[in-house]
CSV table of C-alpha atoms in Angstrom, one decimal:
chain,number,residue,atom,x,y,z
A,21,UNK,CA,0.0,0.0,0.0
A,22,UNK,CA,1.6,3.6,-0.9
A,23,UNK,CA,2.1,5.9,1.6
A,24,UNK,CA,-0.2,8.8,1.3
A,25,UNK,CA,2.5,11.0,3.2
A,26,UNK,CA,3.7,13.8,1.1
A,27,UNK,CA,7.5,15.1,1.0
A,28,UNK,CA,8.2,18.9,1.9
A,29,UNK,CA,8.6,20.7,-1.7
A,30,UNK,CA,12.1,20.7,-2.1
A,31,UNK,CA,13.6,24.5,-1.1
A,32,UNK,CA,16.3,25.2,-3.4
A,33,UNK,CA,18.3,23.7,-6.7
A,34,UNK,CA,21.6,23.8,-7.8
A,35,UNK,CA,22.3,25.2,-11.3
A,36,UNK,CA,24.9,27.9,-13.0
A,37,UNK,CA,25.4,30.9,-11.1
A,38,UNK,CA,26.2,34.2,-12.4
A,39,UNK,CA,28.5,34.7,-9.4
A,40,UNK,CA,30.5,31.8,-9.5
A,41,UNK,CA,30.5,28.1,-11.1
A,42,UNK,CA,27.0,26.5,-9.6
A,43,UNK,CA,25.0,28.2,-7.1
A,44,UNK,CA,21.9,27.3,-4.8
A,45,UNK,CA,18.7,28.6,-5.8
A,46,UNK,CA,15.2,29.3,-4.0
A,47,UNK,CA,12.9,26.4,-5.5
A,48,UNK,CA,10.0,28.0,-3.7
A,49,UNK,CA,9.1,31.0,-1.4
A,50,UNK,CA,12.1,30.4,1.6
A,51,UNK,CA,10.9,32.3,5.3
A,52,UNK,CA,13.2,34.3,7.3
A,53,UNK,CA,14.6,32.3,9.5
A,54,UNK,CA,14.2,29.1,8.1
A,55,UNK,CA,16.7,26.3,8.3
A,56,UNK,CA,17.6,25.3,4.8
A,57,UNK,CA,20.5,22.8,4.5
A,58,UNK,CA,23.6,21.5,6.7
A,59,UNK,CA,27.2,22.2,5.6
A,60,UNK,CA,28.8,18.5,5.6
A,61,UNK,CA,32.1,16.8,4.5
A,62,UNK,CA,34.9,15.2,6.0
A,63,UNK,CA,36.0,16.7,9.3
A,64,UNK,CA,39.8,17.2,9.6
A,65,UNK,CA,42.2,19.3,11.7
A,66,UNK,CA,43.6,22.6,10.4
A,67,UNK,CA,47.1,20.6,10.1
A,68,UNK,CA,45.3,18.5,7.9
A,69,UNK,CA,43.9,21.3,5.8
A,70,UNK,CA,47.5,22.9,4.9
A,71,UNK,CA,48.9,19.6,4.1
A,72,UNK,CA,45.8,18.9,1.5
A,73,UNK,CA,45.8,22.1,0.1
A,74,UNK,CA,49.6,23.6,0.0
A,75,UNK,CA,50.3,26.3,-2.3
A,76,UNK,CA,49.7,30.0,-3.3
A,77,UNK,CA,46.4,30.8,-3.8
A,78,UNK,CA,45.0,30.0,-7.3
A,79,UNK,CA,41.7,31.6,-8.4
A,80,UNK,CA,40.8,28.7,-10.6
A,81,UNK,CA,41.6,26.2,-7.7
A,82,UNK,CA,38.2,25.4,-5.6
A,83,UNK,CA,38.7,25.3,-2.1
A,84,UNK,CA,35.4,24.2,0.1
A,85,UNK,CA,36.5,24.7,3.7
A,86,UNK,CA,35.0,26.1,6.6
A,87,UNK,CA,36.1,26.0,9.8
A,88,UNK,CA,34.1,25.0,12.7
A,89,UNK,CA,36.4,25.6,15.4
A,90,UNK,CA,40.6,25.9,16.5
A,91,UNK,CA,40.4,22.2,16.0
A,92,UNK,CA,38.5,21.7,13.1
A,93,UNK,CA,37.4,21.9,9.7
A,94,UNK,CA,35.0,20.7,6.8
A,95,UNK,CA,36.2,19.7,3.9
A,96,UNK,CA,33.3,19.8,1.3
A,97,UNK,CA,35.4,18.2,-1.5
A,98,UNK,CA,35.0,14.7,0.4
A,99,UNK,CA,31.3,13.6,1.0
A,100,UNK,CA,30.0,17.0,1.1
A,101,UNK,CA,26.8,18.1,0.0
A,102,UNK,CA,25.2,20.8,-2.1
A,103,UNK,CA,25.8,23.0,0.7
A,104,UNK,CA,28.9,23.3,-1.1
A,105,UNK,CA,27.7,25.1,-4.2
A,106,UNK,CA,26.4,28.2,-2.2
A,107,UNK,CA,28.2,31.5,-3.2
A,108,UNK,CA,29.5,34.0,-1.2
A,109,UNK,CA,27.8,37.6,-1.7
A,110,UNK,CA,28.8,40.7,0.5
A,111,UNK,CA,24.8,41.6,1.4
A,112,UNK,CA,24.1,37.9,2.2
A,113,UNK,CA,19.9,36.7,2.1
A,114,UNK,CA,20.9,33.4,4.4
A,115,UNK,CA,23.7,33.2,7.3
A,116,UNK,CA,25.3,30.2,9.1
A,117,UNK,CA,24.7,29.0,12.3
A,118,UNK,CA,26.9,26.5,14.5
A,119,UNK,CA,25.2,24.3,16.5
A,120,UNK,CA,27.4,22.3,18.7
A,121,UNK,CA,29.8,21.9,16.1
A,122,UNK,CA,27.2,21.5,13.2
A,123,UNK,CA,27.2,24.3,10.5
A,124,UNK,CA,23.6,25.6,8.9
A,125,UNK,CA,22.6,27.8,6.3
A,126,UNK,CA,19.7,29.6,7.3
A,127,UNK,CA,17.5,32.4,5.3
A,128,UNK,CA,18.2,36.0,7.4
A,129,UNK,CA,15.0,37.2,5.4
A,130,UNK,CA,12.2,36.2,3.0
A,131,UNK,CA,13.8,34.9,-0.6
A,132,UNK,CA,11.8,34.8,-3.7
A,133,UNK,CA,11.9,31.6,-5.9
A,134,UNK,CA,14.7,32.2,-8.2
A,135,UNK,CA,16.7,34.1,-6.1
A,136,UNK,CA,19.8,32.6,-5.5
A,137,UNK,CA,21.2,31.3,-1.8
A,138,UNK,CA,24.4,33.3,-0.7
A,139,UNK,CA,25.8,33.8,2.7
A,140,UNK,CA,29.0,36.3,3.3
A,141,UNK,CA,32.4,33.7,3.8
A,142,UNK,CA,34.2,36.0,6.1
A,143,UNK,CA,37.7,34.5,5.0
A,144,UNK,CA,40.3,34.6,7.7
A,145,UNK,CA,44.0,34.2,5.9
A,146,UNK,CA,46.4,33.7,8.4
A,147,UNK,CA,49.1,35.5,6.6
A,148,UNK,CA,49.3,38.9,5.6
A,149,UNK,CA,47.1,39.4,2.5
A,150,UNK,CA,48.7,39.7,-0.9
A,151,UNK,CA,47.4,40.9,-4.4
A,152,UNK,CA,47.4,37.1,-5.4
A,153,UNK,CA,44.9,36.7,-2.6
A,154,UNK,CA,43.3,39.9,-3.3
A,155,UNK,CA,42.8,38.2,-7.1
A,156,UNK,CA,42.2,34.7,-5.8
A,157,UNK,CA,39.8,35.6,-3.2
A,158,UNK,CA,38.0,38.0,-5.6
A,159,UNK,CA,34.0,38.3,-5.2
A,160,UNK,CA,31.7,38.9,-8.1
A,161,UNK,CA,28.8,39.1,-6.3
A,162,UNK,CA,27.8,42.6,-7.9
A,163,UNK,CA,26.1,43.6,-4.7
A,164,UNK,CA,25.9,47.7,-4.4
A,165,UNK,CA,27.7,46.8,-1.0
A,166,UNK,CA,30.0,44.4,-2.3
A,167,UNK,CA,33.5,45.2,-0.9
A,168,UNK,CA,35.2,43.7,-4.0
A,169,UNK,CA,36.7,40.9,-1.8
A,170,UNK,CA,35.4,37.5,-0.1
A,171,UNK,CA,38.5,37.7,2.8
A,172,UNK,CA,36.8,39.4,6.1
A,173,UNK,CA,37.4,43.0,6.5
A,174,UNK,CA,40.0,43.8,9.0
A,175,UNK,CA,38.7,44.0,12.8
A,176,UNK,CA,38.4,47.5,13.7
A,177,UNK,CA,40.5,48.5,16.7
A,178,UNK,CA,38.9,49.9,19.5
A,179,UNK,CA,40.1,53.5,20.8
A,180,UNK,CA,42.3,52.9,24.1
A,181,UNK,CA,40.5,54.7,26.9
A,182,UNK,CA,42.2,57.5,27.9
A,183,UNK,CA,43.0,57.9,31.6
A,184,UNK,CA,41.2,60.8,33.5
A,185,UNK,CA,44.2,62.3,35.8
């Protein structure tokens, strides 16, 4: 006997992207706030990370990290999902979330079908930045707030206090 249950619509697809290779795009009406996919892959140290990808940055290379913790990263590359294919974009429609070590995408406002899925990366470079990684690290997200870059702006410094004497 069938089951007369019926699936949730799926929420997105994955197809070309204007921004970058394949994208993640609203299949339906998304809510703010909804939870729309988890960001999986083999879980490996940071150690592990520099070993597997050594070298200078390379805008045609595809790296799909993200780090969880001091610990720990993803590695989408190996058994992720199409979490993966979500492009960064400076004024962002979803965000991530950790939850105890687990890393959503969830909408940070109402998307439209069509629209694609894009969350701001933040990149942290341990080094000093150079113009390679200015041109590897490049974002063509076209936003009017784009800041031309997905690396994370630099942390402002707060003003010391001065002392009253």
């Amino acid at each position: 006997m069938p089951s007369t249950q019926r699936r949730p619509p799926r929420l997105y697809v994955v197809k070309k992207s204007a921004i970058h290779g394949r994208g993640v795009f609203a299949a339906t009406t998304i809510s703010k706030g909804t939870r729309i996919i988890e960001y999986v892959g083999e879980r490996i140290s940071h150690a592990d990370a520099a070993i597997r990808y050594t070298g200078e940055a390379d805008p045609k290379r595809i790296i799909l990290l993200f780090t969880v913790n001091r610990r720990m990263v993803i590695d989408a590359a190996v058994g992720g999902n199409d979490a993966r294919f979500i492009n960064h974009a400076c004024a962002p429609n979803c965000e991530t979330v950790d939850e105890g070590g687990h890393i959503f995408i969830e909408a940070i406002r109402r998307i439209e079908p069509g629209a694609e899925l894009t969350y701001d990366y933040h990149l942290s470079l341990g080094a000093r930045r150079t113009k390679k990684d200015e041109i590897a690290y490049q974002c063509r997200c076209g936003s009017r707030k784009c800041r031309g870059t997905m690396i994370a702006p630099p942390r402002k410094r707060r003003p010391r206090k001065q002392r009253a004497d």
